[in-house]
Short mmCIF file of C-alpha atoms and ligand atoms in Angstrom, two decimals:
data_model
loop_
_atom_site.label_atom_id
_atom_site.label_comp_id
_atom_site.label_asym_id
_atom_site.label_seq_id
_atom_site.Cartn_x
_atom_site.Cartn_y
_atom_site.Cartn_z
CA MET A 1 -116.71 -25.08 73.92
CA SER A 2 -117.94 -21.18 73.24
CA GLN A 3 -115.32 -18.55 70.83
CA GLU A 4 -114.25 -15.88 73.11
CA PHE A 5 -114.11 -12.15 72.16
CA ALA A 6 -112.86 -8.76 73.17
CA THR A 7 -114.17 -6.04 71.25
CA LEU A 8 -112.44 -3.31 69.47
CA SER A 9 -113.30 0.17 68.85
CA ILE A 10 -112.15 2.29 66.40
CA GLY A 11 -114.29 5.40 65.70
CA ASP A 12 -117.35 4.32 65.17
CA LYS A 13 -116.85 0.29 64.49
CA SER A 14 -116.57 -2.53 67.19
CA TYR A 15 -114.40 -5.60 65.68
CA LYS A 16 -114.94 -9.05 67.33
CA LEU A 17 -111.23 -10.21 68.06
CA PRO A 18 -110.77 -13.73 69.00
CA ILE A 19 -109.57 -15.00 72.70
CA ILE A 20 -107.43 -17.86 72.23
CA GLU A 21 -105.72 -19.44 75.45
CA GLY A 22 -103.13 -21.81 76.10
CA THR A 23 -103.18 -25.48 78.21
CA ARG A 24 -101.91 -23.65 81.02
CA GLY A 25 -104.23 -20.79 81.11
CA ASP A 26 -102.28 -18.06 79.18
CA LYS A 27 -104.62 -16.02 76.87
CA ALA A 28 -103.14 -13.76 73.93
CA ILE A 29 -106.09 -11.43 71.51
CA ASP A 30 -105.85 -13.24 67.84
CA ILE A 31 -105.28 -10.13 65.76
CA ARG A 32 -104.12 -12.14 62.59
CA ARG A 33 -107.10 -10.78 60.60
CA LEU A 34 -106.77 -6.68 61.83
CA LEU A 35 -105.21 -5.57 59.32
CA LYS A 36 -107.01 -7.03 56.81
CA GLU A 37 -110.26 -5.83 58.62
CA THR A 38 -109.51 -3.19 60.01
CA GLY A 39 -106.59 -1.68 58.17
CA TYR A 40 -104.70 -1.03 61.01
CA ILE A 41 -101.52 -2.82 62.78
CA THR A 42 -100.05 -2.69 66.15
CA LEU A 43 -97.40 -1.05 67.06
CA ASP A 44 -95.36 -2.86 69.71
CA SER A 45 -91.44 -2.87 69.85
CA GLY A 46 -89.63 -4.77 71.54
CA TYR A 47 -91.85 -6.96 71.07
CA MET A 48 -93.64 -7.04 74.59
CA ASN A 49 -96.84 -8.08 74.29
CA THR A 50 -96.49 -9.95 70.65
CA GLY A 51 -97.07 -13.84 70.67
CA ALA A 52 -95.31 -15.11 67.17
CA CYS A 53 -96.33 -18.50 67.18
CA THR A 54 -98.15 -21.52 69.78
CA SER A 55 -95.82 -23.53 70.71
CA ALA A 56 -95.57 -26.64 72.61
CA ILE A 57 -91.95 -27.19 73.76
CA THR A 58 -91.25 -24.24 77.13
CA TYR A 59 -93.76 -22.68 79.82
CA LEU A 60 -92.48 -20.35 82.05
CA ASP A 61 -94.49 -18.07 84.40
CA GLY A 62 -92.33 -15.02 85.44
CA THR A 63 -94.97 -13.57 87.69
CA ARG A 64 -94.56 -17.54 89.39
CA GLY A 65 -91.00 -17.97 88.93
CA ILE A 66 -92.42 -21.25 86.70
CA LEU A 67 -90.05 -22.70 84.35
CA ASP A 68 -90.97 -26.65 82.73
CA TYR A 69 -90.09 -27.99 79.61
CA ARG A 70 -92.65 -30.65 78.38
CA GLY A 71 -94.59 -30.23 81.38
CA TYR A 72 -92.05 -31.32 83.28
CA ALA A 73 -90.56 -28.20 86.04
CA ILE A 74 -87.34 -27.36 86.13
CA GLU A 75 -85.81 -28.11 89.10
CA ASP A 76 -86.95 -32.09 88.46
CA LEU A 77 -85.35 -32.34 85.29
CA ALA A 78 -82.40 -31.00 87.11
CA LYS A 79 -81.74 -32.48 89.45
CA ASN A 80 -82.40 -36.28 87.78
CA CYS A 81 -81.11 -35.48 84.41
CA SER A 82 -78.04 -35.76 82.27
CA PHE A 83 -78.53 -32.68 79.42
CA THR A 84 -78.53 -35.65 76.99
CA GLU A 85 -81.35 -36.63 78.28
CA VAL A 86 -82.87 -32.89 78.76
CA ALA A 87 -82.15 -32.50 75.03
CA TYR A 88 -83.90 -35.72 73.78
CA LEU A 89 -87.04 -33.90 76.00
CA ILE A 90 -87.33 -31.09 74.56
CA LEU A 91 -86.81 -32.17 71.09
CA HIS A 92 -89.31 -35.10 70.59
CA GLY A 93 -91.16 -34.38 73.44
CA GLU A 94 -91.14 -37.14 75.76
CA LEU A 95 -88.25 -38.24 78.43
CA PRO A 96 -86.76 -41.26 76.48
CA THR A 97 -86.24 -45.34 77.08
CA PHE A 98 -83.62 -46.13 78.19
CA ASP A 99 -83.32 -47.85 74.97
CA ALA A 100 -84.51 -45.29 73.37
CA LEU A 101 -81.41 -42.83 74.95
CA GLU A 102 -78.31 -45.27 75.13
CA VAL A 103 -79.35 -45.01 71.01
CA PHE A 104 -79.27 -41.36 71.28
CA LYS A 105 -75.85 -41.35 73.64
CA HIS A 106 -74.81 -43.92 70.88
CA GLU A 107 -75.24 -41.60 67.71
CA MET A 108 -74.27 -38.54 69.30
CA ARG A 109 -71.22 -40.38 69.77
CA ARG A 110 -70.99 -41.55 66.48
CA PHE A 111 -71.33 -38.20 64.79
CA ALA A 112 -68.99 -36.06 67.54
CA LEU A 113 -66.11 -36.53 64.89
CA LEU A 114 -65.24 -32.45 62.52
CA HIS A 115 -64.36 -33.36 58.57
CA GLU A 116 -61.02 -32.87 58.03
CA ASP A 117 -61.17 -30.42 56.23
CA MET A 118 -62.35 -27.84 59.02
CA ILE A 119 -60.29 -28.61 60.79
CA HIS A 120 -58.29 -26.05 58.99
CA PHE A 121 -60.71 -23.26 59.11
CA PHE A 122 -59.49 -23.00 62.19
CA ASP A 123 -56.53 -22.49 61.60
CA HIS A 124 -57.32 -19.23 60.14
CA PHE A 125 -58.46 -17.43 62.71
CA PRO A 126 -56.63 -14.65 64.36
CA PRO A 127 -55.47 -15.92 68.07
CA ASN A 128 -57.34 -13.73 69.89
CA ALA A 129 -61.43 -14.01 67.55
CA SER A 130 -63.95 -14.64 69.52
CA PRO A 131 -65.00 -18.40 70.15
CA MET A 132 -68.78 -17.16 68.80
CA SER A 133 -67.14 -16.34 65.86
CA ILE A 134 -65.83 -19.01 64.73
CA LEU A 135 -68.69 -21.01 66.25
CA SER A 136 -71.15 -18.81 64.71
CA THR A 137 -69.53 -19.78 61.01
CA THR A 138 -68.12 -22.95 61.57
CA VAL A 139 -71.84 -24.13 62.20
CA ASN A 140 -73.08 -22.18 59.35
CA SER A 141 -70.10 -23.97 57.21
CA LEU A 142 -71.53 -27.19 58.37
CA HIS A 143 -74.04 -27.32 55.18
CA ASN A 144 -70.94 -27.43 53.17
CA TYR A 145 -70.03 -30.98 54.85
CA TYR A 146 -72.89 -32.35 55.44
CA PRO A 147 -75.36 -31.60 52.55
CA GLU A 148 -77.90 -34.84 53.80
CA MET A 149 -78.20 -33.30 57.25
CA ASP A 150 -80.88 -30.77 56.34
CA ASN A 151 -82.80 -32.33 53.83
CA ASP A 152 -86.12 -34.04 54.27
CA ASP A 153 -85.24 -37.03 53.09
CA ASP A 154 -81.76 -37.99 54.63
CA PRO A 155 -80.05 -41.02 53.89
CA TYR A 156 -79.34 -41.91 57.33
CA GLY A 157 -82.90 -41.47 58.14
CA GLY A 158 -84.96 -39.28 61.19
CA TYR A 159 -85.05 -36.11 62.93
CA SER A 160 -83.30 -37.10 66.06
CA VAL A 161 -79.40 -38.71 63.84
CA THR A 162 -79.58 -35.55 62.36
CA THR A 163 -80.11 -34.09 66.07
CA ALA A 164 -77.80 -35.56 67.72
CA ARG A 165 -75.19 -34.90 64.90
CA LEU A 166 -75.61 -31.09 65.36
CA LEU A 167 -75.12 -31.28 68.90
CA ALA A 168 -71.81 -33.58 68.82
CA LYS A 169 -70.45 -31.74 66.29
CA THR A 170 -71.42 -28.74 67.53
CA ARG A 171 -69.86 -29.28 71.25
CA THR A 172 -66.83 -30.14 69.06
CA ILE A 173 -66.81 -27.10 67.10
CA ALA A 174 -66.93 -25.58 70.65
CA ALA A 175 -63.90 -27.12 72.53
CA PHE A 176 -61.90 -27.49 68.77
CA SER A 177 -62.18 -22.88 68.87
CA TYR A 178 -60.47 -22.70 72.94
CA LYS A 179 -57.40 -25.17 71.58
CA LYS A 180 -56.55 -23.32 68.91
CA SER A 181 -57.06 -20.65 70.52
CA ILE A 182 -54.30 -21.49 73.23
CA GLY A 183 -52.48 -22.97 70.82
CA HIS A 184 -52.12 -25.89 72.00
CA PRO A 185 -52.83 -29.64 69.66
CA LEU A 186 -56.64 -30.80 69.33
CA VAL A 187 -57.87 -33.94 71.12
CA TYR A 188 -60.52 -35.86 69.50
CA PRO A 189 -63.94 -36.78 70.60
CA SER A 190 -63.84 -39.45 73.04
CA PRO A 191 -66.56 -42.41 71.49
CA ARG A 192 -65.71 -43.91 75.32
CA LEU A 193 -67.10 -40.17 77.01
CA ASN A 194 -70.14 -39.10 77.77
CA TYR A 195 -71.23 -35.94 76.64
CA CYS A 196 -70.05 -33.14 79.27
CA GLU A 197 -67.37 -35.57 80.19
CA ASN A 198 -66.29 -35.42 76.23
CA PHE A 199 -66.48 -31.94 76.11
CA LEU A 200 -65.23 -31.24 79.20
CA ASN A 201 -61.87 -33.56 77.65
CA MET A 202 -61.73 -32.22 74.72
CA MET A 203 -61.10 -28.91 76.72
CA PHE A 204 -58.34 -29.89 79.32
CA ASP A 205 -56.62 -32.78 78.14
CA ARG A 206 -53.45 -32.37 76.87
CA PRO A 207 -50.67 -34.76 75.76
CA ASN A 208 -48.31 -34.01 78.83
CA LEU A 209 -50.88 -34.12 81.42
CA PRO A 210 -54.04 -35.76 80.87
CA TYR A 211 -56.91 -34.84 82.79
CA LYS A 212 -58.26 -35.94 85.42
CA ILE A 213 -62.80 -35.63 85.59
CA LYS A 214 -64.57 -34.43 87.25
CA PRO A 215 -67.71 -36.24 88.66
CA GLU A 216 -68.35 -32.24 90.14
CA PHE A 217 -67.50 -30.14 86.79
CA VAL A 218 -70.20 -32.96 84.58
CA SER A 219 -71.78 -32.91 87.40
CA ALA A 220 -71.93 -28.72 87.08
CA LEU A 221 -72.01 -29.20 83.33
CA ASN A 222 -75.15 -31.58 83.26
CA LYS A 223 -76.96 -28.85 85.44
CA LEU A 224 -75.78 -25.06 83.39
CA LEU A 225 -76.92 -26.56 80.35
CA ILE A 226 -79.60 -28.17 81.48
CA LEU A 227 -80.80 -25.00 82.81
CA HIS A 228 -79.81 -22.97 79.67
CA ALA A 229 -81.39 -25.82 77.37
CA ASP A 230 -85.08 -23.48 76.10
CA HIS A 231 -86.79 -20.57 76.99
CA GLU A 232 -89.19 -19.70 75.19
CA GLN A 233 -89.01 -17.22 72.17
CA ASN A 234 -86.65 -14.98 73.41
CA CYS A 235 -83.88 -13.05 71.42
CA SER A 236 -82.13 -15.57 69.77
CA THR A 237 -84.66 -18.01 69.68
CA SER A 238 -87.08 -15.88 67.60
CA THR A 239 -84.37 -15.35 65.38
CA VAL A 240 -83.18 -18.85 64.32
CA ARG A 241 -87.21 -18.80 63.23
CA LEU A 242 -87.23 -15.86 61.65
CA VAL A 243 -84.44 -17.38 60.26
CA GLY A 244 -85.96 -20.49 59.12
CA SER A 245 -88.87 -18.36 58.64
CA ALA A 246 -87.52 -17.58 55.05
CA GLY A 247 -86.80 -21.36 54.03
CA ALA A 248 -82.67 -21.59 56.01
CA ASN A 249 -81.71 -23.97 56.18
CA LEU A 250 -80.69 -25.19 59.58
CA TYR A 251 -77.21 -24.64 60.11
CA ALA A 252 -77.60 -20.91 58.69
CA SER A 253 -80.59 -20.55 61.45
CA ILE A 254 -79.06 -22.10 64.27
CA SER A 255 -75.54 -19.88 62.84
CA ALA A 256 -78.00 -16.38 63.09
CA GLY A 257 -79.56 -17.38 66.69
CA ILE A 258 -75.74 -17.96 68.40
CA SER A 259 -75.34 -13.63 66.67
CA ALA A 260 -78.01 -12.89 68.31
CA LEU A 261 -76.92 -14.81 71.09
CA TRP A 262 -73.40 -12.70 70.71
CA GLY A 263 -75.11 -9.88 72.26
CA PRO A 264 -74.95 -9.07 76.37
CA LEU A 265 -78.09 -8.13 77.04
CA HIS A 266 -78.05 -12.13 75.46
CA GLY A 267 -76.30 -14.83 76.19
CA GLY A 268 -73.38 -12.44 76.56
CA ALA A 269 -74.20 -11.29 79.89
CA ASN A 270 -72.53 -14.47 81.28
CA GLN A 271 -69.44 -13.06 80.66
CA ALA A 272 -70.45 -9.68 80.48
CA VAL A 273 -70.81 -10.92 84.48
CA ILE A 274 -66.78 -12.24 85.56
CA GLU A 275 -65.86 -8.94 83.34
CA MET A 276 -67.60 -6.75 85.75
CA LEU A 277 -67.30 -8.72 88.98
CA LEU A 278 -63.91 -8.82 88.09
CA ALA A 279 -63.41 -4.84 87.92
CA ILE A 280 -64.95 -4.93 91.45
CA HIS A 281 -62.81 -7.35 93.51
CA LYS A 282 -59.23 -4.95 91.39
CA ASP A 283 -61.53 -1.34 93.03
CA GLY A 284 -60.92 -3.12 95.75
CA ASN A 285 -64.42 -5.08 96.36
CA ASN A 286 -66.70 -1.38 96.86
CA TYR A 287 -69.34 -3.00 94.95
CA LYS A 288 -72.05 0.27 95.89
CA LYS A 289 -69.90 1.96 94.39
CA TYR A 290 -71.84 0.08 91.41
CA ILE A 291 -74.84 -0.05 92.56
CA ALA A 292 -74.83 3.80 92.80
CA LYS A 293 -73.51 3.47 89.29
CA ALA A 294 -76.49 1.65 88.27
CA LYS A 295 -79.19 3.52 89.49
CA ASP A 296 -77.95 7.09 88.23
CA LYS A 297 -79.62 7.29 85.48
CA ASN A 298 -77.34 9.75 83.70
CA ASP A 299 -74.78 6.27 83.17
CA PRO A 300 -75.72 3.93 81.11
CA PHE A 301 -73.38 1.10 83.21
CA ARG A 302 -76.79 -1.38 84.10
CA LEU A 303 -75.97 -4.38 86.91
CA THR A 304 -75.09 -6.99 84.30
CA GLY A 305 -76.79 -10.30 86.07
CA PHE A 306 -79.73 -8.49 87.14
CA GLY A 307 -83.21 -7.49 85.55
CA HIS A 308 -85.33 -10.05 82.94
CA ARG A 309 -87.81 -9.72 80.29
CA VAL A 310 -90.11 -11.61 81.84
CA TYR A 311 -89.33 -13.35 84.92
CA LYS A 312 -90.70 -10.91 87.78
CA THR A 313 -90.08 -12.36 91.75
CA PHE A 314 -87.19 -14.54 90.30
CA ASP A 315 -85.54 -16.54 88.52
CA PRO A 316 -86.31 -20.30 89.24
CA ARG A 317 -82.77 -20.67 87.40
CA ALA A 318 -81.10 -18.61 89.10
CA LYS A 319 -82.26 -19.94 91.99
CA ILE A 320 -80.81 -23.74 90.88
CA ILE A 321 -77.95 -22.31 89.89
CA LYS A 322 -77.10 -20.28 92.61
CA GLU A 323 -77.62 -23.59 95.17
CA ALA A 324 -74.68 -25.59 92.50
CA CYS A 325 -73.01 -22.79 92.78
CA ALA A 326 -72.71 -23.38 96.15
CA GLU A 327 -72.13 -26.90 96.24
CA ILE A 328 -69.40 -26.80 94.11
CA MET A 329 -67.01 -24.13 95.86
CA ASP A 330 -67.65 -26.74 99.48
CA GLU A 331 -66.82 -30.30 97.66
CA LEU A 332 -63.29 -28.71 96.51
CA GLU A 333 -62.81 -25.56 98.55
CA ILE A 334 -62.91 -23.99 95.59
CA ASN A 335 -62.07 -20.17 97.12
CA ASP A 336 -63.39 -17.01 94.94
CA PRO A 337 -63.74 -14.08 95.82
CA LEU A 338 -66.01 -12.79 92.98
CA LEU A 339 -68.42 -15.01 94.69
CA ASP A 340 -67.96 -13.58 98.09
CA ILE A 341 -69.22 -10.01 95.75
CA ALA A 342 -71.95 -11.61 94.23
CA LEU A 343 -74.26 -12.65 97.01
CA GLN A 344 -73.08 -9.03 98.47
CA MET A 345 -74.56 -7.27 95.87
CA GLU A 346 -77.68 -10.27 95.66
CA GLU A 347 -78.29 -8.98 99.32
CA HIS A 348 -78.07 -5.41 99.18
CA ALA A 349 -80.26 -5.49 95.52
CA ALA A 350 -82.65 -7.19 97.73
CA THR A 351 -83.88 -3.94 100.54
CA ASP A 352 -82.62 -1.53 97.89
CA GLU A 353 -85.67 0.41 97.21
CA TYR A 354 -84.00 0.23 92.60
CA PHE A 355 -84.76 -2.86 92.52
CA ILE A 356 -87.42 -3.70 94.64
CA GLN A 357 -89.36 -1.46 92.33
CA ARG A 358 -87.85 -2.60 89.64
CA ASN A 359 -88.58 -5.88 89.84
CA LEU A 360 -84.68 -6.71 89.55
CA TYR A 361 -83.37 -10.07 90.76
CA PRO A 362 -80.88 -11.35 89.91
CA ASN A 363 -81.23 -14.03 86.62
CA VAL A 364 -79.58 -17.08 85.33
CA ASP A 365 -76.45 -15.50 84.11
CA PHE A 366 -75.71 -14.17 87.76
CA TYR A 367 -74.25 -17.75 88.97
CA SER A 368 -72.73 -19.72 86.45
CA GLY A 369 -69.83 -17.83 85.27
CA ILE A 370 -68.28 -18.29 89.03
CA ILE A 371 -68.88 -22.39 87.84
CA TYR A 372 -67.18 -21.45 84.54
CA ARG A 373 -64.31 -20.27 86.22
CA ALA A 374 -64.25 -23.25 88.88
CA MET A 375 -64.56 -25.44 86.20
CA GLY A 376 -60.90 -23.78 84.71
CA ILE A 377 -63.19 -22.42 81.79
CA PRO A 378 -61.86 -18.83 80.43
CA THR A 379 -64.83 -16.14 80.65
CA ASN A 380 -64.52 -16.04 76.55
CA MET A 381 -66.07 -18.92 76.36
CA PHE A 382 -69.26 -18.13 78.63
CA THR A 383 -71.49 -17.44 75.27
CA VAL A 384 -70.10 -20.45 73.56
CA MET A 385 -71.38 -22.72 77.49
CA PHE A 386 -74.58 -20.73 76.02
CA ALA A 387 -74.88 -21.82 73.52
CA LEU A 388 -73.88 -25.60 73.23
CA GLY A 389 -77.02 -25.82 76.37
CA ARG A 390 -79.47 -23.31 73.81
CA LEU A 391 -78.50 -26.30 71.17
CA PRO A 392 -82.15 -28.13 71.90
CA GLY A 393 -84.09 -25.88 72.57
CA TRP A 394 -83.25 -24.04 68.95
CA ILE A 395 -83.50 -26.88 66.29
CA ALA A 396 -86.45 -27.61 68.60
CA GLN A 397 -88.02 -24.60 68.20
CA TRP A 398 -86.70 -24.30 64.17
CA THR A 399 -88.12 -27.61 63.96
CA GLU A 400 -91.80 -26.93 64.87
CA MET A 401 -91.97 -23.87 63.12
CA LYS A 402 -91.23 -25.67 59.65
CA GLU A 403 -93.87 -28.74 60.97
CA ASP A 404 -96.95 -25.76 61.39
CA ARG A 405 -98.13 -26.13 57.67
CA GLU A 406 -101.13 -23.81 59.81
CA ASN A 407 -99.02 -20.68 60.23
CA ALA A 408 -96.10 -21.53 57.75
CA ARG A 409 -95.12 -18.03 56.47
CA ILE A 410 -92.58 -15.93 56.75
CA GLY A 411 -91.49 -13.80 60.07
CA ARG A 412 -92.12 -9.88 58.33
CA PRO A 413 -93.31 -7.20 60.78
CA ARG A 414 -94.48 -4.31 59.95
CA GLN A 415 -93.29 -0.94 60.83
CA ILE A 416 -94.91 2.81 61.07
CA TYR A 417 -92.99 5.06 58.55
CA SER A 418 -91.46 8.31 60.38
CA GLY A 419 -89.82 9.91 57.67
CA GLN A 420 -90.58 12.50 54.05
CA THR A 421 -93.14 12.62 52.67
CA ARG A 422 -93.17 11.78 48.81
CA ARG A 423 -91.35 15.09 47.59
CA PRO A 424 -90.19 16.42 44.39
CA PHE A 425 -86.54 14.92 43.05
CA VAL A 426 -83.57 17.56 43.40
CA PRO A 427 -80.91 16.72 40.55
CA MET A 428 -77.54 17.14 41.54
CA ARG A 429 -76.27 20.34 40.22
CA ASP A 430 -79.24 21.73 42.55
CA ARG A 431 -78.55 19.66 45.72
CA LEU A 432 -77.34 22.71 48.02
N1 ACO B 501 -79.30 -2.90 86.23
C1 ACO B 501 -79.34 -1.32 86.59
N2 ACO B 501 -80.91 -0.55 86.55
C2 ACO B 501 -81.85 -1.75 85.20
C3 ACO B 501 -81.02 -3.16 85.00
C4 ACO B 501 -79.77 -3.27 84.95
N3 ACO B 501 -79.53 -4.61 85.41
N4 ACO B 501 -81.78 -4.01 84.45
C5 ACO B 501 -82.84 -2.78 84.19
N5 ACO B 501 -83.71 -2.35 84.80
C6 ACO B 501 -83.60 -0.68 85.22
C7 ACO B 501 -83.94 0.18 83.31
O1 ACO B 501 -83.53 1.23 83.71
C8 ACO B 501 -85.00 0.43 84.27
O2 ACO B 501 -85.42 1.74 84.54
P1 ACO B 501 -85.94 2.84 84.18
O3 ACO B 501 -88.13 1.82 84.46
O4 ACO B 501 -86.24 3.45 85.64
O5 ACO B 501 -86.19 3.36 83.21
C9 ACO B 501 -85.67 -0.50 84.26
O6 ACO B 501 -85.15 -1.05 85.24
C10 ACO B 501 -86.47 -1.50 83.33
O7 ACO B 501 -85.77 -1.86 82.38
P2 ACO B 501 -86.32 -2.49 80.95
O8 ACO B 501 -85.00 -2.19 80.56
O9 ACO B 501 -87.48 -1.40 80.72
O10 ACO B 501 -86.22 -4.20 81.14
P3 ACO B 501 -86.11 -4.85 80.06
O11 ACO B 501 -86.78 -6.03 80.35
O12 ACO B 501 -85.98 -4.11 78.95
O13 ACO B 501 -84.93 -5.73 80.15
C11 ACO B 501 -82.73 -6.67 79.86
C12 ACO B 501 -84.74 -7.00 80.25
C13 ACO B 501 -82.28 -7.02 78.52
C14 ACO B 501 -82.24 -8.61 80.77
C15 ACO B 501 -82.38 -6.13 81.33
O14 ACO B 501 -82.81 -6.26 82.89
C16 ACO B 501 -80.37 -5.53 81.20
O15 ACO B 501 -80.43 -5.18 80.65
N6 ACO B 501 -79.59 -6.33 82.32
C17 ACO B 501 -78.65 -7.38 82.59
C18 ACO B 501 -77.88 -7.01 81.43
C19 ACO B 501 -77.97 -9.32 81.85
O16 ACO B 501 -78.38 -9.66 83.11
N7 ACO B 501 -78.65 -9.65 80.82
C20 ACO B 501 -79.45 -10.91 80.61
C21 ACO B 501 -80.85 -11.82 80.61
S1 ACO B 501 -80.69 -13.16 80.60
C22 ACO B 501 -80.40 -13.72 79.41
O17 ACO B 501 -81.07 -13.22 78.31
C23 ACO B 501 -80.44 -15.29 79.10
#
């Protein structure tokens, strides 16, 4: 196959830059030798046009609203699979056979407990501590309690064991941090329950009030986690790769990803959406006032849950979540005024020039919080839920980066310096 090139002209010199094509037709200009050959770097703040790696995990086409994990459409996966099955797919590259899935599930049950000493961590956070900070801190400390988990010669062997442990323990940490925040006794993971059932049970079971697990919630939770399971090189995933590229262990890298996810422009948006909808509700459901604020250039307010860096027609995840949200509210006969406001806002934005021109549509976070509210999950846990969903993606991306020996180098962007030119040192006595 003949190699295609792009030509770059600088002054009277021209340079041939190889063109790389992905398996789904996406194209890149390979600038890896640019600095060496031309003395120039590229400047791309926010990495709007920069591919940081090649990856075989997730494909997305923002113009056509396509999202696939390992070649499978998100719509098919959300409809037919459990989160555990999709986690396996993302981590291993193939859907599991029945037996492989049973082994994976068994490992997750086996490794769901936390070292008892870690339980004391939860006692020392202030009662109103953010569950995201607890999650990030505690995941980081897993390295101290389970150092064998990031050892290449892991005596328990195998990638699936390590990742099953991390998936299971992070779920336990998430539920424990909630129980501690409300001052309730911890509920330990049960070996008889599946991933989502176990999580709901650890969150809501009480000694005096046993929790009845609703299959509708289990199904909705599976769907939500699947929809968040990976999203190629977003802010948190790029953070996980960047931290891992310096040789930091898996837990430290994932913990950094959790911190990045916390931001309201990223995973923190699901919490911010509900806060915004609640504010609108308190303000007499006057959503038009908030839409006007979002359009006002002198007002920093943005409609949280709208817009996306890559999706410019629609976010396929938002479409699935919106349907799931309507379904669960209907099945369980739940009436949430926030859903009515959300639907009205979406409808309004769809015909408003400001939103049309800028391709601003509801993103994955716009409806997810309404489902979490229906389940009884408190708002400050929403981003933790996102982190649980994104975990297989982070682990798979971290591992892919480690295994890419050809491009194995520390991530280190360049800059264009815009400060002072070199100047003579001024001794203290002469500084005015
Ligand atoms: N409300 C109002 N205006 C918006 C919004 C919004 N939510 N999002 C973007 N815009 C406007 C900007 O003001 C800008 O207008 P201008 O061209 O007149 O200056 C234009 O649309 C482009 O916006 P950018 O910030 O350049 O878009 P970018 O791709 O960098 O940002 C982002 C994407 C961060 C998601 C943005 O749309 C946003 O802030 N949305 C709200 C927060 C949110 O929901 N985040 C969750 C994203 S999904 C996820 O991370 C899982």
